[in-house]
């Protein structure tokens, strides 16, 4: 604990030292450094982050109360000499000393490095924010406009300057809102019968209600609502500029009457201007130009096909099936004009990834006042070759370099399908327990994958009544083969799958894997006791007690360890169960765990997942994400399999069929605290239960804890189950619960930091005899064996990815028996250093 306290003291001293640095080094006489802004509303200090965003001039960015960027800037020298000659004249003693030690060429090089280092501090730092009274006046006007737009027409805004110290000033903005104004009556004056009818039929959805505050944003929302309402009700010529709201300024009360005015359509022909009522217009013709190009825009199409009232054209040969392409076109002949159908069509055509994103949809009015829609599509090249090189991290593979080569064929069957054949190779750095190889990259993995993406539900029965086209349904067919070296037991996998995904709304998505069949084979079982050396140590202890010699732990001795030791101990004729019961149980457990981990298995999965995401766009940092998933393995396959092995298990291709049920829920919530400060909460709960053909969960489908995206104070597979103290190399469980709290904040430029707390563990819920009572989850009381890790991290944002370095400290260790479970190993020596790409969640 003394070591921990020492680290804390050092940290506090560093913060104190930084805080004591001179912040006004480059503040001239007669100037003041802006130290702090405070907003007081009706005599109460405001904590509303949105309100502070209206302040024009803000103090230097600070981290934990320390303006780090300002200190960096102040460390630089604004008067650093621009040339070597100026520097030598200004520093004759230093120049003389350099000349004695180095040649002039070397001295010039040292000057160049010194200058570059100095400029780095000035560039990466932040110059002191000098208080500007003009910007204060602009801020006052911003506040007045803000409150005026929210119905506080008589709000008063003032400010006070406070000289807190030499050359340092605070500003307090004092706001008195006075009474807010409200909406009294709402009247509409719409001469066009069509618009008037549409308006009155949908008035219940209005943002303007009698008795509501007089808020300008509500009027803007109402204007947007009416524009979308009319445009999506067939009124093609309607323009938002036609909407006007009027109020009686002579009314002296705090309740205002509102008049909505929408005049008739204005038509100008020659010198004449006249008004006509708005009309609802329908779509008559739809033309789709499937190979449009500016180079051939004047060439007459040579091929055309009409399908369901839509005519498809091509300059040469029509390459796309009208039947399938029509699934992405929501503009239909005979239907009224709708903006939303235009947007939906454009978005769906883009999602096909067969055409350039600049999809042009133009309308022209016919003589009979109907509309013709012309859709211009510019195809992307049919074939493509891509190569990607990337760094990768995961909970199981801490760090690796990944290369991926892909061949892509678009529109394979003329229905905008995308076929991709990829070859992926990774050089990895894994834990030493998983490999006896030397060097930083001590393992590799190869994956070959063929996939076919079909932009519709590929199924014998028509599913459009259940999953209509506007939900962007997709079918994905996959076939992949993977092999590993020096990763555990060098697993090889063959996987094939058929799955569907669709979005029932902007926020709600679904994925249904109708089947995902994976064959798993362990190719390096001879290294079992090398990879799981702790199991060999258990056998070694029993060997000393029983007197039975145990072969050396070498790869070539694997069969001897099993045949000449384990089988001898477990042989009933040798009577070790009676003479050495404890040793017999240990060997039996080692043998059972070995059977589980080396077993080849077929995992035939059916799964369904649903996710709900409230994130509006990439800039939205105030949202939540909820996903749920249920998995069933072997439910159907085990019933269809006719053959059994010697243990009575149903087998497919001579390999046992894994049978289990798994359910998972994950929730993530993000709070935008303004100024690049974000607080994140995440929780995950998952459970897996074997049944029928299986007594355990396949190792690859079990839960593990720890790692750079999980509980960061422990490495992957190093934690759990529960409070059980064991030295297993790969710890897994059938139940997992993890909760993470993370506070992210900006330090300077592209450098961000985070403080985090991770809580959770894995447990066993199958009542396995291989897990002690401390490792089993028997109810809420078992949550006392949740581990707690805490720490901090540094992140650098490259815009296309985020490089992450997190340090996790063991805060609460549930498996400690004699020691205090809190902060026993809370130090840098026992910390875990995590490298990650992008944010953990």
CSV table of N, CA and C in Angstrom, one decimal, residues 645-707:
chain,number,residue,atom,x,y,z
A,645,UNK,N,-21.6,-41.2,-31.5
A,645,UNK,CA,-20.3,-41.7,-31.2
A,645,UNK,C,-20.3,-42.7,-30.0
A,646,UNK,N,-19.2,-43.1,-29.5
A,646,UNK,CA,-19.1,-44.1,-28.4
A,646,UNK,C,-19.7,-43.5,-27.1
A,647,UNK,N,-19.8,-42.2,-27.0
A,647,UNK,CA,-20.3,-41.6,-25.8
A,647,UNK,C,-21.8,-41.3,-25.9
A,648,UNK,N,-22.4,-41.7,-27.0
A,648,UNK,CA,-23.9,-41.4,-27.2
A,648,UNK,C,-24.2,-40.0,-27.7
A,649,UNK,N,-23.2,-39.3,-28.2
A,649,UNK,CA,-23.4,-38.0,-28.7
A,649,UNK,C,-23.7,-38.0,-30.2
A,650,UNK,N,-24.7,-37.2,-30.7
A,650,UNK,CA,-25.0,-37.1,-32.1
A,650,UNK,C,-23.8,-36.5,-32.8
A,651,UNK,N,-23.4,-37.0,-33.9
A,651,UNK,CA,-22.2,-36.5,-34.6
A,651,UNK,C,-22.6,-36.2,-36.1
A,652,UNK,N,-21.9,-35.2,-36.6
A,652,UNK,CA,-22.0,-34.8,-38.0
A,652,UNK,C,-20.6,-34.8,-38.6
A,653,UNK,N,-20.4,-35.6,-39.7
A,653,UNK,CA,-19.1,-35.8,-40.3
A,653,UNK,C,-18.1,-36.4,-39.2
A,654,UNK,N,-18.7,-37.2,-38.3
A,654,UNK,CA,-17.9,-37.9,-37.3
A,654,UNK,C,-17.5,-37.0,-36.1
A,655,UNK,N,-18.0,-35.8,-36.1
A,655,UNK,CA,-17.6,-34.8,-35.0
A,655,UNK,C,-18.9,-34.5,-34.2
A,656,UNK,N,-18.8,-34.4,-32.9
A,656,UNK,CA,-20.0,-34.1,-32.0
A,656,UNK,C,-20.6,-32.7,-32.4
A,657,UNK,N,-21.9,-32.7,-32.3
A,657,UNK,CA,-22.7,-31.5,-32.6
A,657,UNK,C,-22.8,-30.7,-31.3
A,658,UNK,N,-22.4,-29.5,-31.2
A,658,UNK,CA,-22.5,-28.6,-30.0
A,658,UNK,C,-24.0,-28.2,-29.9
A,659,UNK,N,-24.5,-28.4,-28.7
A,659,UNK,CA,-25.9,-28.0,-28.5
A,659,UNK,C,-26.0,-27.1,-27.2
A,660,UNK,N,-26.4,-25.8,-27.4
A,660,UNK,CA,-26.5,-24.9,-26.3
A,660,UNK,C,-27.4,-23.7,-26.7
A,661,UNK,N,-27.8,-23.0,-25.7
A,661,UNK,CA,-28.6,-21.8,-25.9
A,661,UNK,C,-27.8,-20.6,-25.2
A,662,UNK,N,-27.7,-19.5,-25.9
A,662,UNK,CA,-27.0,-18.3,-25.4
A,662,UNK,C,-27.9,-17.1,-25.6
A,663,UNK,N,-27.9,-16.2,-24.6
A,663,UNK,CA,-28.6,-15.0,-24.6
A,663,UNK,C,-27.7,-13.9,-24.1
A,664,UNK,N,-27.7,-12.7,-24.8
A,664,UNK,CA,-26.9,-11.6,-24.5
A,664,UNK,C,-27.6,-10.3,-24.6
A,665,UNK,N,-27.3,-9.3,-23.7
A,665,UNK,CA,-27.8,-8.0,-23.8
A,665,UNK,C,-26.7,-7.0,-23.5
A,666,UNK,N,-26.6,-5.9,-24.3
A,666,UNK,CA,-25.6,-4.9,-24.1
A,666,UNK,C,-26.3,-3.5,-24.2
A,667,UNK,N,-26.0,-2.6,-23.3
A,667,UNK,CA,-26.5,-1.3,-23.3
A,667,UNK,C,-25.4,-0.3,-23.2
A,668,UNK,N,-25.4,0.7,-24.0
A,668,UNK,CA,-24.3,1.8,-24.0
A,668,UNK,C,-25.0,3.1,-24.0
A,669,UNK,N,-24.6,4.0,-23.1
A,669,UNK,CA,-25.2,5.4,-23.0
A,669,UNK,C,-24.0,6.4,-23.0
A,670,UNK,N,-24.2,7.4,-23.9
A,670,UNK,CA,-23.2,8.4,-24.0
A,670,UNK,C,-23.8,9.8,-23.6
A,671,UNK,N,-23.1,10.5,-22.8
A,671,UNK,CA,-23.5,11.9,-22.4
A,671,UNK,C,-22.5,12.9,-22.9
A,672,UNK,N,-23.0,13.9,-23.7
A,672,UNK,CA,-22.1,15.0,-24.1
A,672,UNK,C,-22.1,16.0,-23.1
A,673,UNK,N,-21.0,16.2,-22.4
A,673,UNK,CA,-20.8,17.2,-21.4
A,673,UNK,C,-20.3,18.5,-21.9
A,674,UNK,N,-20.2,18.7,-23.2
A,674,UNK,CA,-19.7,19.9,-23.9
A,674,UNK,C,-18.2,20.0,-23.8
A,675,UNK,N,-17.7,20.8,-24.7
A,675,UNK,CA,-16.2,21.0,-24.8
A,675,UNK,C,-15.4,19.7,-24.9
A,676,UNK,N,-15.9,18.8,-25.7
A,676,UNK,CA,-15.2,17.5,-25.9
A,676,UNK,C,-15.1,16.7,-24.7
A,677,UNK,N,-16.0,16.8,-23.8
A,677,UNK,CA,-16.1,16.0,-22.6
A,677,UNK,C,-17.3,15.1,-22.7
A,678,UNK,N,-17.0,13.8,-22.7
A,678,UNK,CA,-18.0,12.8,-22.9
A,678,UNK,C,-17.9,11.7,-21.8
A,679,UNK,N,-19.1,11.4,-21.2
A,679,UNK,CA,-19.2,10.3,-20.2
A,679,UNK,C,-19.9,9.1,-20.8
A,680,UNK,N,-19.3,7.9,-20.7
A,680,UNK,CA,-19.9,6.7,-21.3
A,680,UNK,C,-20.2,5.7,-20.2
A,681,UNK,N,-21.3,5.1,-20.3
A,681,UNK,CA,-21.7,4.0,-19.5
A,681,UNK,C,-22.0,2.8,-20.4
A,682,UNK,N,-21.5,1.6,-20.0
A,682,UNK,CA,-21.8,0.4,-20.8
A,682,UNK,C,-21.9,-0.8,-19.9
A,683,UNK,N,-22.9,-1.6,-20.2
A,683,UNK,CA,-23.1,-2.8,-19.4
A,683,UNK,C,-23.4,-4.0,-20.4
A,684,UNK,N,-22.9,-5.2,-20.0
A,684,UNK,CA,-23.1,-6.4,-20.9
A,684,UNK,C,-23.4,-7.5,-19.9
A,685,UNK,N,-24.4,-8.3,-20.3
A,685,UNK,CA,-24.8,-9.5,-19.6
A,685,UNK,C,-25.0,-10.6,-20.6
A,686,UNK,N,-24.3,-11.7,-20.4
A,686,UNK,CA,-24.5,-12.9,-21.3
A,686,UNK,C,-24.5,-14.2,-20.6
A,687,UNK,N,-25.3,-15.1,-21.1
A,687,UNK,CA,-25.3,-16.5,-20.4
A,687,UNK,C,-25.4,-17.5,-21.5
A,688,UNK,N,-24.8,-18.7,-21.3
A,688,UNK,CA,-24.8,-19.8,-22.2
A,688,UNK,C,-25.0,-21.1,-21.4
A,689,UNK,N,-26.0,-21.9,-21.9
A,689,UNK,CA,-26.3,-23.1,-21.2
A,689,UNK,C,-26.3,-24.3,-22.2
A,690,UNK,N,-25.4,-25.3,-21.9
A,690,UNK,CA,-25.4,-26.5,-22.8
A,690,UNK,C,-26.6,-27.4,-22.4
A,691,UNK,N,-27.0,-28.2,-23.4
A,691,UNK,CA,-28.1,-29.1,-23.1
A,691,UNK,C,-28.1,-30.3,-24.1
A,692,UNK,N,-28.8,-31.3,-23.9
A,692,UNK,CA,-29.0,-32.4,-24.9
A,692,UNK,C,-27.6,-33.0,-25.2
A,693,UNK,N,-27.1,-32.8,-26.4
A,693,UNK,CA,-25.9,-33.4,-26.9
A,693,UNK,C,-24.6,-33.0,-26.2
A,694,UNK,N,-24.7,-31.9,-25.5
A,694,UNK,CA,-23.5,-31.3,-24.9
A,694,UNK,C,-23.6,-31.1,-23.4
A,695,UNK,N,-22.5,-31.3,-22.7
A,695,UNK,CA,-22.4,-31.0,-21.3
A,695,UNK,C,-21.6,-29.8,-21.0
A,696,UNK,N,-21.0,-29.2,-22.0
A,696,UNK,CA,-20.2,-27.9,-21.9
A,696,UNK,C,-20.3,-27.1,-23.1
A,697,UNK,N,-19.9,-25.8,-23.0
A,697,UNK,CA,-19.9,-24.9,-24.1
A,697,UNK,C,-18.6,-25.0,-24.8
A,698,UNK,N,-18.5,-25.1,-26.2
A,698,UNK,CA,-17.2,-25.1,-26.9
A,698,UNK,C,-16.4,-23.9,-26.4
A,699,UNK,N,-15.1,-24.2,-26.3
A,699,UNK,CA,-14.2,-23.2,-25.8
A,699,UNK,C,-14.3,-21.8,-26.6
A,700,UNK,N,-14.4,-21.9,-27.9
A,700,UNK,CA,-14.4,-20.7,-28.7
A,700,UNK,C,-15.7,-19.9,-28.5
A,701,UNK,N,-16.8,-20.5,-27.9
A,701,UNK,CA,-18.0,-19.8,-27.7
A,701,UNK,C,-18.3,-19.5,-26.3
A,702,UNK,N,-17.3,-19.8,-25.4
A,702,UNK,CA,-17.4,-19.5,-24.0
A,702,UNK,C,-17.1,-18.0,-23.7
A,703,UNK,N,-17.3,-17.5,-22.6
A,703,UNK,CA,-17.0,-16.1,-22.2
A,703,UNK,C,-15.7,-16.1,-21.5
A,704,UNK,N,-14.9,-15.0,-21.8
A,704,UNK,CA,-13.7,-14.7,-21.1
A,704,UNK,C,-13.7,-13.3,-20.6
A,705,UNK,N,-12.9,-12.9,-19.7
A,705,UNK,CA,-12.9,-11.6,-19.1
A,705,UNK,C,-11.4,-11.0,-19.2
A,706,UNK,N,-11.4,-9.7,-19.3
A,706,UNK,CA,-10.1,-9.0,-19.4
A,706,UNK,C,-9.8,-8.6,-20.8
A,707,UNK,N,-8.8,-7.7,-21.0
A,707,UNK,CA,-8.4,-7.3,-22.3
A,707,UNK,C,-8.7,-5.8,-22.5
